[in-house]
Short mmCIF file of C-alpha atoms in Angstrom, two decimals:
data_model
loop_
_atom_site.label_atom_id
_atom_site.label_comp_id
_atom_site.label_asym_id
_atom_site.label_seq_id
_atom_site.Cartn_x
_atom_site.Cartn_y
_atom_site.Cartn_z
CA UNK S 525 138.38 77.03 119.07
CA UNK S 526 138.07 73.27 119.08
CA UNK S 527 137.70 73.39 115.33
CA UNK S 528 140.89 75.42 114.86
CA UNK S 529 142.81 73.02 117.11
CA UNK S 530 141.49 70.20 115.00
CA UNK S 531 142.78 71.96 111.88
CA UNK S 532 146.20 72.43 113.47
CA UNK S 533 146.27 68.78 114.42
CA UNK S 534 145.39 67.85 110.86
CA UNK S 535 148.20 70.09 109.62
CA UNK S 536 150.67 68.38 111.96
CA UNK S 537 149.59 64.96 110.78
CA UNK S 538 149.96 66.04 107.17
CA UNK S 539 153.43 67.44 107.88
CA UNK S 540 154.76 64.44 109.83
CA UNK S 541 156.98 62.37 107.54
CA UNK S 542 156.01 59.17 109.36
CA UNK S 543 152.53 59.63 108.00
CA UNK S 544 153.62 60.27 104.46
CA UNK S 545 152.08 58.01 101.88
CA UNK S 546 154.42 55.05 102.31
CA UNK S 547 152.09 52.40 100.96
CA UNK S 548 153.46 48.94 100.57
CA UNK S 549 152.62 45.75 98.77
CA UNK S 550 151.78 42.48 100.45
CA UNK S 551 151.51 41.80 104.15
CA UNK S 552 148.51 39.52 104.47
CA UNK S 553 148.97 36.03 105.81
CA UNK S 554 148.66 33.17 103.35
CA UNK S 555 145.12 32.44 102.16
CA UNK S 556 143.58 35.17 104.32
CA UNK S 557 142.46 36.93 101.14
CA UNK S 558 140.35 33.86 100.32
CA UNK S 559 140.17 32.59 96.78
CA UNK S 560 138.26 33.96 93.82
CA UNK S 561 134.66 32.83 93.67
CA UNK S 562 133.02 31.93 90.42
CA UNK S 563 131.51 35.43 90.37
CA UNK S 564 134.85 37.17 90.83
CA UNK S 565 134.67 38.32 94.45
CA UNK S 566 137.06 37.03 97.09
CA UNK S 567 135.62 34.15 99.08
CA UNK S 568 135.32 30.41 98.76
CA UNK S 569 134.53 28.71 95.46
CA UNK S 570 130.81 29.48 95.21
CA UNK S 571 130.25 31.64 98.32
CA UNK S 572 131.36 35.25 98.58
CA UNK S 573 133.16 36.20 101.82
CA UNK S 574 133.79 39.48 103.65
CA UNK S 575 137.54 39.35 102.95
CA UNK S 576 139.08 41.73 100.42
CA UNK S 577 140.95 40.38 97.36
CA UNK S 578 144.73 40.80 97.17
CA UNK S 579 147.62 40.54 99.59
CA UNK S 580 147.61 44.18 100.67
CA UNK S 581 146.93 45.40 104.19
CA UNK S 582 145.51 48.74 105.29
CA UNK S 583 148.41 50.59 103.66
CA UNK S 584 148.55 49.16 100.20
CA UNK S 585 146.84 48.26 96.97
CA UNK S 586 146.76 44.65 95.85
CA UNK S 587 144.91 42.49 93.45
CA UNK S 588 144.35 39.14 91.92
CA UNK S 589 143.60 37.46 88.62
CA UNK S 590 141.95 34.12 88.19
CA UNK S 591 140.98 31.45 85.69
CA UNK S 592 138.38 28.90 86.71
CA UNK S 593 136.94 25.86 85.00
CA UNK S 594 133.81 24.11 86.21
CA UNK S 595 133.57 20.85 84.26
CA UNK S 596 130.12 19.26 84.53
CA UNK S 597 128.74 16.16 82.82
CA UNK S 598 126.75 18.13 80.23
CA UNK S 599 128.02 21.68 80.55
CA UNK S 600 131.18 23.58 81.29
CA UNK S 601 131.69 27.01 82.76
CA UNK S 602 134.85 28.99 82.19
CA UNK S 603 135.39 32.07 84.28
CA UNK S 604 138.27 34.49 84.20
CA UNK S 605 138.77 37.92 85.66
CA UNK S 606 140.59 40.20 88.02
CA UNK S 607 140.05 42.07 91.26
CA UNK S 608 141.69 45.04 92.96
CA UNK S 609 141.89 45.40 96.72
CA UNK S 610 142.38 48.90 98.10
CA UNK S 611 143.70 49.28 101.66
CA UNK S 612 142.03 46.00 102.63
CA UNK S 613 138.82 48.01 102.58
CA UNK S 614 137.40 48.15 99.06
CA UNK S 615 137.34 45.44 96.41
CA UNK S 616 136.52 46.01 92.74
CA UNK S 617 136.22 43.02 90.47
CA UNK S 618 135.40 41.99 86.94
CA UNK S 619 134.75 38.47 85.74
CA UNK S 620 133.73 37.05 82.40
CA UNK S 621 131.72 33.83 82.21
CA UNK S 622 131.48 31.50 79.24
CA UNK S 623 128.94 28.74 79.77
CA UNK S 624 129.21 26.05 77.10
CA UNK S 625 126.13 23.87 76.53
CA UNK S 626 128.19 21.36 74.50
CA UNK S 627 125.97 18.43 73.34
CA UNK S 628 123.17 19.51 75.66
CA UNK S 629 122.78 22.62 73.50
CA UNK S 630 121.41 20.49 70.67
CA UNK S 631 119.02 18.66 73.01
CA UNK S 632 117.76 22.01 74.33
CA UNK S 633 117.18 23.24 70.78
CA UNK S 634 119.89 25.88 70.99
CA UNK S 635 122.44 24.16 68.81
CA UNK S 636 125.42 22.07 69.79
CA UNK S 637 128.10 24.07 71.56
CA UNK S 638 125.81 27.07 72.11
CA UNK S 639 127.41 29.34 74.71
CA UNK S 640 125.96 31.76 77.21
CA UNK S 641 128.22 34.60 78.30
CA UNK S 642 128.04 37.05 81.14
CA UNK S 643 129.99 40.00 82.48
CA UNK S 644 130.04 40.41 86.25
CA UNK S 645 131.15 43.72 87.76
CA UNK S 646 131.58 43.63 91.53
CA UNK S 647 132.21 46.09 94.34
CA UNK S 648 132.62 45.19 97.99
CA UNK S 649 133.29 47.33 101.06
CA UNK S 650 134.45 46.01 104.43
CA UNK S 651 132.26 47.68 107.02
CA UNK S 652 133.52 46.43 110.36
CA UNK S 653 135.35 43.72 112.21
CA UNK S 654 138.62 41.93 111.63
CA UNK S 655 138.27 38.27 110.63
CA UNK S 656 141.92 37.44 111.18
CA UNK S 657 143.40 39.46 114.05
CA UNK S 658 140.50 40.11 116.44
CA UNK S 659 140.71 36.62 117.93
CA UNK S 660 139.50 37.84 121.33
CA UNK S 661 136.16 38.83 119.85
CA UNK S 662 133.31 36.93 118.22
CA UNK S 663 132.49 39.91 116.01
CA UNK S 664 133.06 38.77 112.43
CA UNK S 665 134.41 40.81 109.58
CA UNK S 666 131.37 42.19 107.78
CA UNK S 667 131.23 43.48 104.23
CA UNK S 668 128.51 44.57 101.85
CA UNK S 669 128.73 44.26 98.13
CA UNK S 670 126.99 44.49 94.81
CA UNK S 671 127.41 42.44 91.66
CA UNK S 672 126.08 43.84 88.43
CA UNK S 673 125.61 41.07 85.88
CA UNK S 674 124.96 41.42 82.19
CA UNK S 675 124.05 38.25 80.28
CA UNK S 676 124.69 38.27 76.55
CA UNK S 677 121.91 36.02 75.21
CA UNK S 678 119.03 38.44 75.61
CA UNK S 679 116.62 36.68 73.21
CA UNK S 680 117.22 33.22 74.67
CA UNK S 681 116.95 34.22 78.32
CA UNK S 682 113.70 36.02 77.59
CA UNK S 683 112.43 33.02 75.61
CA UNK S 684 112.88 30.77 78.66
CA UNK S 685 110.89 33.22 80.76
CA UNK S 686 113.44 35.56 82.31
CA UNK S 687 112.26 39.13 82.86
CA UNK S 688 115.61 40.85 82.27
CA UNK S 689 119.02 40.11 80.81
CA UNK S 690 120.76 42.41 83.31
CA UNK S 691 120.54 42.54 87.05
CA UNK S 692 122.29 43.34 90.30
CA UNK S 693 122.79 41.16 93.36
CA UNK S 694 123.27 42.83 96.74
CA UNK S 695 124.86 40.89 99.56
CA UNK S 696 126.03 41.09 103.15
CA UNK S 697 128.86 38.72 104.14
CA UNK S 698 130.26 37.85 107.56
CA UNK S 699 133.55 35.96 107.88
CA UNK S 700 135.50 34.80 110.91
CA UNK S 701 138.70 32.85 111.33
CA UNK S 702 138.49 30.86 114.57
CA UNK S 703 142.22 30.44 114.96
CA UNK S 704 142.03 28.46 118.21
CA UNK S 705 140.07 25.81 116.26
CA UNK S 706 142.01 26.26 112.99
CA UNK S 707 138.63 26.93 111.39
CA UNK S 708 137.14 29.53 109.08
CA UNK S 709 133.42 30.23 108.89
CA UNK S 710 131.39 32.38 106.55
CA UNK S 711 127.73 33.29 106.16
CA UNK S 712 126.37 35.48 103.40
CA UNK S 713 122.87 36.68 102.60
CA UNK S 714 122.40 37.60 98.96
CA UNK S 715 119.39 39.47 97.62
CA UNK S 716 119.11 38.25 94.06
CA UNK S 717 116.81 37.44 91.20
CA UNK S 718 119.53 35.83 89.06
CA UNK S 719 118.73 32.57 87.29
CA UNK S 720 121.74 30.21 87.30
CA UNK S 721 124.02 33.01 88.57
CA UNK S 722 122.57 35.31 85.87
CA UNK S 723 123.51 33.20 82.87
CA UNK S 724 119.77 32.62 82.28
CA UNK S 725 118.84 36.21 83.03
CA UNK S 726 117.02 37.73 85.98
CA UNK S 727 113.57 37.21 87.38
CA UNK S 728 111.06 34.90 85.77
CA UNK S 729 107.52 33.73 85.26
CA UNK S 730 107.42 32.13 88.74
CA UNK S 731 109.12 34.89 90.72
CA UNK S 732 110.14 38.27 89.39
CA UNK S 733 111.63 40.12 92.35
CA UNK S 734 114.73 39.62 94.49
CA UNK S 735 114.68 37.00 97.20
CA UNK S 736 117.08 36.47 100.10
CA UNK S 737 119.40 33.53 99.51
CA UNK S 738 122.03 32.04 101.80
CA UNK S 739 125.68 31.11 101.25
CA UNK S 740 127.58 29.25 103.95
CA UNK S 741 131.17 28.04 104.09
CA UNK S 742 133.13 26.12 106.69
CA UNK S 743 136.82 25.33 106.33
CA UNK S 744 139.65 23.85 108.31
CA UNK S 745 143.31 24.84 108.00
CA UNK S 746 145.54 21.80 107.68
CA UNK S 747 148.71 23.85 107.37
CA UNK S 748 149.48 27.54 106.77
CA UNK S 749 149.06 26.88 103.05
CA UNK S 750 146.19 24.37 102.86
CA UNK S 751 142.52 24.86 103.69
CA UNK S 752 139.82 22.25 103.08
CA UNK S 753 136.13 22.86 103.48
CA UNK S 754 132.58 22.72 102.24
CA UNK S 755 130.06 25.26 100.99
CA UNK S 756 126.34 25.45 100.49
CA UNK S 757 124.51 28.04 98.44
CA UNK S 758 120.80 28.45 97.92
CA UNK S 759 119.48 29.96 94.71
CA UNK S 760 116.16 31.41 93.64
CA UNK S 761 113.82 29.28 91.54
CA UNK S 762 112.26 31.85 89.23
CA UNK S 763 111.77 30.03 85.96
CA UNK S 764 108.84 27.71 85.24
CA UNK S 765 110.56 25.65 82.54
CA UNK S 766 113.28 24.23 84.77
CA UNK S 767 113.61 23.87 88.52
CA UNK S 768 116.78 25.48 89.89
CA UNK S 769 118.61 23.62 92.66
CA UNK S 770 120.89 24.71 95.48
CA UNK S 771 124.65 24.28 95.03
CA UNK S 772 127.09 22.40 97.20
CA UNK S 773 130.82 21.86 97.05
CA UNK S 774 133.76 20.44 98.97
CA UNK S 775 137.03 22.19 98.26
CA UNK S 776 140.75 22.23 98.93
CA UNK S 777 142.74 25.42 98.45
CA UNK S 778 146.51 25.25 98.34
CA UNK S 779 148.79 28.29 98.39
CA UNK S 780 151.49 26.78 96.19
CA UNK S 781 153.46 29.99 96.53
CA UNK S 782 152.89 33.31 98.28
CA UNK S 783 151.33 34.64 95.08
CA UNK S 784 149.72 31.54 93.60
CA UNK S 785 146.76 29.54 94.90
CA UNK S 786 145.26 26.44 93.31
CA UNK S 787 141.76 25.38 94.30
CA UNK S 788 140.11 22.10 93.44
CA UNK S 789 136.55 21.27 94.36
CA UNK S 790 133.86 18.74 93.78
CA UNK S 791 130.76 20.78 93.02
CA UNK S 792 127.14 19.66 92.86
CA UNK S 793 125.13 22.26 90.98
CA UNK S 794 122.01 20.08 90.75
CA UNK S 795 119.79 20.26 87.67
CA UNK S 796 120.57 22.99 85.14
CA UNK S 797 118.02 23.90 82.46
CA UNK S 798 116.21 20.54 82.78
CA UNK S 799 119.47 18.59 82.46
CA UNK S 800 119.84 16.43 85.58
CA UNK S 801 122.61 15.99 88.12
CA UNK S 802 125.31 18.42 87.13
CA UNK S 803 128.09 17.38 89.46
CA UNK S 804 131.70 17.84 88.52
CA UNK S 805 135.09 19.32 89.05
CA UNK S 806 135.86 22.92 89.91
CA UNK S 807 139.45 23.96 89.22
CA UNK S 808 140.76 27.45 89.81
CA UNK S 809 144.13 29.07 89.47
CA UNK S 810 144.66 32.42 91.15
CA UNK S 811 147.56 34.81 91.16
CA UNK S 812 147.56 37.58 93.78
CA UNK S 813 149.88 40.36 94.87
CA UNK C 567 198.09 35.21 140.02
CA UNK C 568 195.24 36.74 141.95
CA UNK C 569 195.32 39.71 139.58
CA UNK C 570 195.03 37.29 136.67
CA UNK C 571 192.04 35.58 138.27
CA UNK C 572 190.40 38.92 138.96
CA UNK C 573 190.90 39.91 135.33
CA UNK C 574 189.36 36.66 134.10
CA UNK C 575 186.39 37.12 136.43
CA UNK C 576 185.95 40.71 135.33
CA UNK C 577 186.13 39.78 131.64
CA UNK C 578 183.72 36.97 132.31
CA UNK C 579 181.29 39.35 133.93
CA UNK C 580 181.60 41.79 131.04
CA UNK C 581 180.96 39.04 128.51
CA UNK C 582 177.72 38.06 130.21
CA UNK C 583 174.64 39.56 128.51
CA UNK C 584 173.54 42.84 130.00
CA UNK C 585 170.40 44.81 129.45
CA UNK C 586 170.02 48.52 128.92
CA UNK C 587 168.07 50.45 131.52
CA UNK C 588 164.41 51.17 130.79
CA UNK C 589 162.16 53.80 132.36
CA UNK C 590 160.48 52.52 135.52
CA UNK C 591 157.14 50.76 135.12
CA UNK C 592 154.90 48.50 137.17
CA UNK C 593 155.47 44.83 136.59
CA UNK C 594 152.33 42.77 136.16
CA UNK C 595 151.40 39.59 134.32
CA UNK C 596 148.56 41.57 132.76
CA UNK C 597 151.28 43.37 130.76
CA UNK C 598 151.75 40.15 128.76
CA UNK C 599 148.71 41.15 126.70
CA UNK C 600 146.98 37.77 126.90
CA UNK C 601 145.59 35.46 129.52
CA UNK C 602 147.36 32.19 130.26
CA UNK C 603 146.07 28.79 129.13
CA UNK C 604 144.21 26.91 131.86
CA UNK C 605 146.48 23.87 132.06
CA UNK C 606 150.00 22.89 130.99
CA UNK C 607 148.99 21.00 127.82
CA UNK C 608 150.19 23.88 125.62
CA UNK C 609 153.44 24.18 127.56
CA UNK C 610 154.07 20.51 126.87
CA UNK C 611 153.07 20.93 123.19
CA UNK C 612 155.82 23.57 122.97
CA UNK C 613 158.32 21.17 124.60
CA UNK C 614 158.62 23.07 127.86
CA UNK C 615 161.30 25.58 128.74
CA UNK C 616 163.90 24.22 126.34
CA UNK C 617 161.46 24.19 123.44
CA UNK C 618 160.27 27.74 124.14
CA UNK C 619 163.88 28.94 124.48
CA UNK C 620 164.72 27.44 121.10
CA UNK C 621 161.58 28.91 119.50
CA UNK C 622 162.31 32.41 120.83
CA UNK C 623 165.96 32.27 119.75
CA UNK C 624 164.99 31.10 116.24
CA UNK C 625 162.10 33.61 116.07
CA UNK C 626 164.31 36.56 117.02
CA UNK C 627 167.06 35.47 114.61
CA UNK C 628 164.54 35.15 111.77
CA UNK C 629 163.12 38.61 112.48
CA UNK C 630 166.58 40.18 112.53
CA UNK C 631 167.55 38.68 109.20
CA UNK C 632 164.16 39.30 107.56
CA UNK C 633 164.56 42.02 104.90
CA UNK C 634 160.92 43.07 105.47
CA UNK C 635 161.24 43.85 109.17
CA UNK C 636 164.92 43.43 110.14
CA UNK C 637 165.44 47.20 110.41
CA UNK C 638 162.86 47.44 113.21
CA UNK C 639 165.18 45.41 115.45
CA UNK C 640 168.31 47.50 114.82
CA UNK C 641 169.33 49.47 117.89
CA UNK C 642 166.90 47.55 120.10
CA UNK C 643 167.97 45.79 123.30
CA UNK C 644 167.99 42.25 121.95
CA UNK C 645 169.16 40.74 125.24
CA UNK C 646 166.14 42.11 127.00
CA UNK C 647 163.84 41.25 124.09
CA UNK C 648 164.86 37.57 124.21
CA UNK C 649 164.37 37.42 127.97
CA UNK C 650 160.94 39.06 128.07
CA UNK C 651 159.72 37.09 125.05
CA UNK C 652 160.68 33.84 126.78
CA UNK C 653 158.87 35.01 129.89
CA UNK C 654 155.83 36.11 127.94
CA UNK C 655 155.55 32.84 125.99
CA UNK C 656 156.12 30.84 129.20
CA UNK C 657 153.46 32.84 131.05
CA UNK C 658 150.84 32.48 128.30
CA UNK C 659 151.60 28.77 127.73
CA UNK C 660 151.13 28.20 131.47
CA UNK C 661 154.74 27.18 132.03
CA UNK C 662 154.85 28.70 135.51
CA UNK C 663 156.58 32.02 134.73
CA UNK C 664 155.77 35.60 135.60
CA UNK C 665 156.08 38.22 132.88
CA UNK C 666 158.27 41.12 133.94
CA UNK C 667 158.16 43.20 130.76
CA UNK C 668 156.20 46.26 129.76
CA UNK C 669 152.73 46.32 128.19
CA UNK C 670 152.54 45.63 124.46
CA UNK C 671 151.58 49.26 123.88
CA UNK C 672 154.55 50.66 125.83
CA UNK C 673 157.05 48.14 124.47
CA UNK C 674 156.18 49.03 120.85
CA UNK C 675 155.57 52.75 121.31
CA UNK C 676 156.81 55.03 118.51
CA UNK C 677 158.24 52.14 116.50
CA UNK C 678 155.88 52.91 113.64
CA UNK C 679 154.94 49.27 113.20
CA UNK C 680 152.56 48.52 110.35
CA UNK C 681 150.00 45.75 109.97
CA UNK C 682 152.17 44.11 107.30
CA UNK C 683 155.04 43.95 109.84
CA UNK C 684 152.77 41.92 112.14
CA UNK C 685 152.11 39.55 109.24
CA UNK C 686 155.83 39.04 108.70
CA UNK C 687 156.32 38.53 112.43
CA UNK C 688 153.63 35.85 112.55
CA UNK C 689 155.20 34.05 109.59
CA UNK C 690 158.58 34.03 111.34
CA UNK C 691 157.03 32.71 114.53
CA UNK C 692 155.21 30.02 112.54
CA UNK C 693 158.53 28.99 110.97
CA UNK C 694 160.21 28.84 114.38
CA UNK C 695 157.38 26.77 115.87
CA UNK C 696 157.41 24.48 112.83
CA UNK C 697 161.17 23.98 113.19
CA UNK C 698 160.59 23.00 116.83
CA UNK C 699 157.97 20.47 115.71
CA UNK C 700 155.02 22.11 117.47
CA UNK C 701 151.71 20.63 116.29
CA UNK C 702 149.96 22.96 113.79
CA UNK C 703 146.74 23.14 115.83
CA UNK C 704 148.72 24.05 118.96
CA UNK C 705 150.54 26.75 116.94
CA UNK C 706 147.17 28.24 116.00
CA UNK C 707 145.86 28.13 119.57
CA UNK C 708 148.91 30.12 120.62
CA UNK C 709 148.62 32.56 117.71
CA UNK C 710 144.97 33.12 118.67
CA UNK C 711 146.26 34.50 121.99
CA UNK C 712 148.81 36.75 120.30
CA UNK C 713 146.73 38.05 117.39
CA UNK C 714 144.68 40.65 119.33
CA UNK C 715 147.97 42.34 120.32
CA UNK C 716 147.87 43.86 116.84
CA UNK C 717 145.66 46.58 118.30
CA UNK C 718 148.43 47.72 120.68
CA UNK C 719 151.42 47.01 118.45
CA UNK C 720 150.38 48.45 115.09
CA UNK C 721 150.52 52.23 115.01
CA UNK C 722 149.78 52.91 111.38
#
């Protein structure tokens, strides 16, 4: 009896024109979709957040595309890709990395201008909470995600001691906008065995399995279209030949236009592949709808 | 002469804003959907009664002319809306008012408001507060009080 009433109710809902599929584009407040991280998920610059890419709300499909340059003293990383946000619930992303060793490539015996490449496929699902609107609650928006990474220099990454050239990170992210303080906070735990984000493969002679790593971000809104902040990200140290450092950045994100965000950051990525003090500029251009 | 005066008075009375009748409900400040700030610092940040009046007038005008959400306001009692909004803002900002309107759930019932409509509404309020010269941090403190109303306002 209850079941048949439920079916009738379902039928009524399906028949009501107000509940027809009238999806719409846009609707999020500026910058509340975050920016594109270096790995393609929505978040800060180097930390992945629980927000979903794109400007859509619960009734639409949105997306974003990005191009990012990280210019370091001895290396450069170019990253470009796209993400789709579905009903502010599910995010699917793809990003391509090109890591240029420039002159350092010769010093490392790889050849000048040797490049490492990587494909990163991401999926994220918002589980609970509302980072933006639930301002009367401390419960953050929580999402879980996976990033499958496939590095393209199999022989080299194995030669430096990596166990695999492919791997998957799993993460849980919690994000909260504290509107009364004009602040945004994020904490993410990532279970990963990636070496240098996966560019140097996965696992190594020192540590072969996933370890829990932390990503934290804190930002302050200066205006509806400008957020400044800082991030810290720990990384595993799996390879014996070169110690891997934690990453740090200070960033400013500016929504130049409803659909265009420019992010500039000063990033300290520490030592990379025995080359010291890789601190430089992070520049990212993102278009979102 | 006295007939003329009576006519003028009558016309004057008719020209004054009038509100449509609403179904009876219990008036209570709890209907405002948010608790009031503890002191009058926010009321002063919003430039008191005159500032709040200007913000509400600009906010309502922006909503009406907004192609995204303007249709929602067609056929609504805008006289009443302006009055209860001023009361609600004054109550929450601790300006010494009582809120006489309905709950957020009742006031927005069956309007079919979507989450994206709330986004547009917030942007229009931000623009109105900015035009009044309200400090950005004070704007956000106020929006933090209003944001949870999404639960009662958004129906789909």
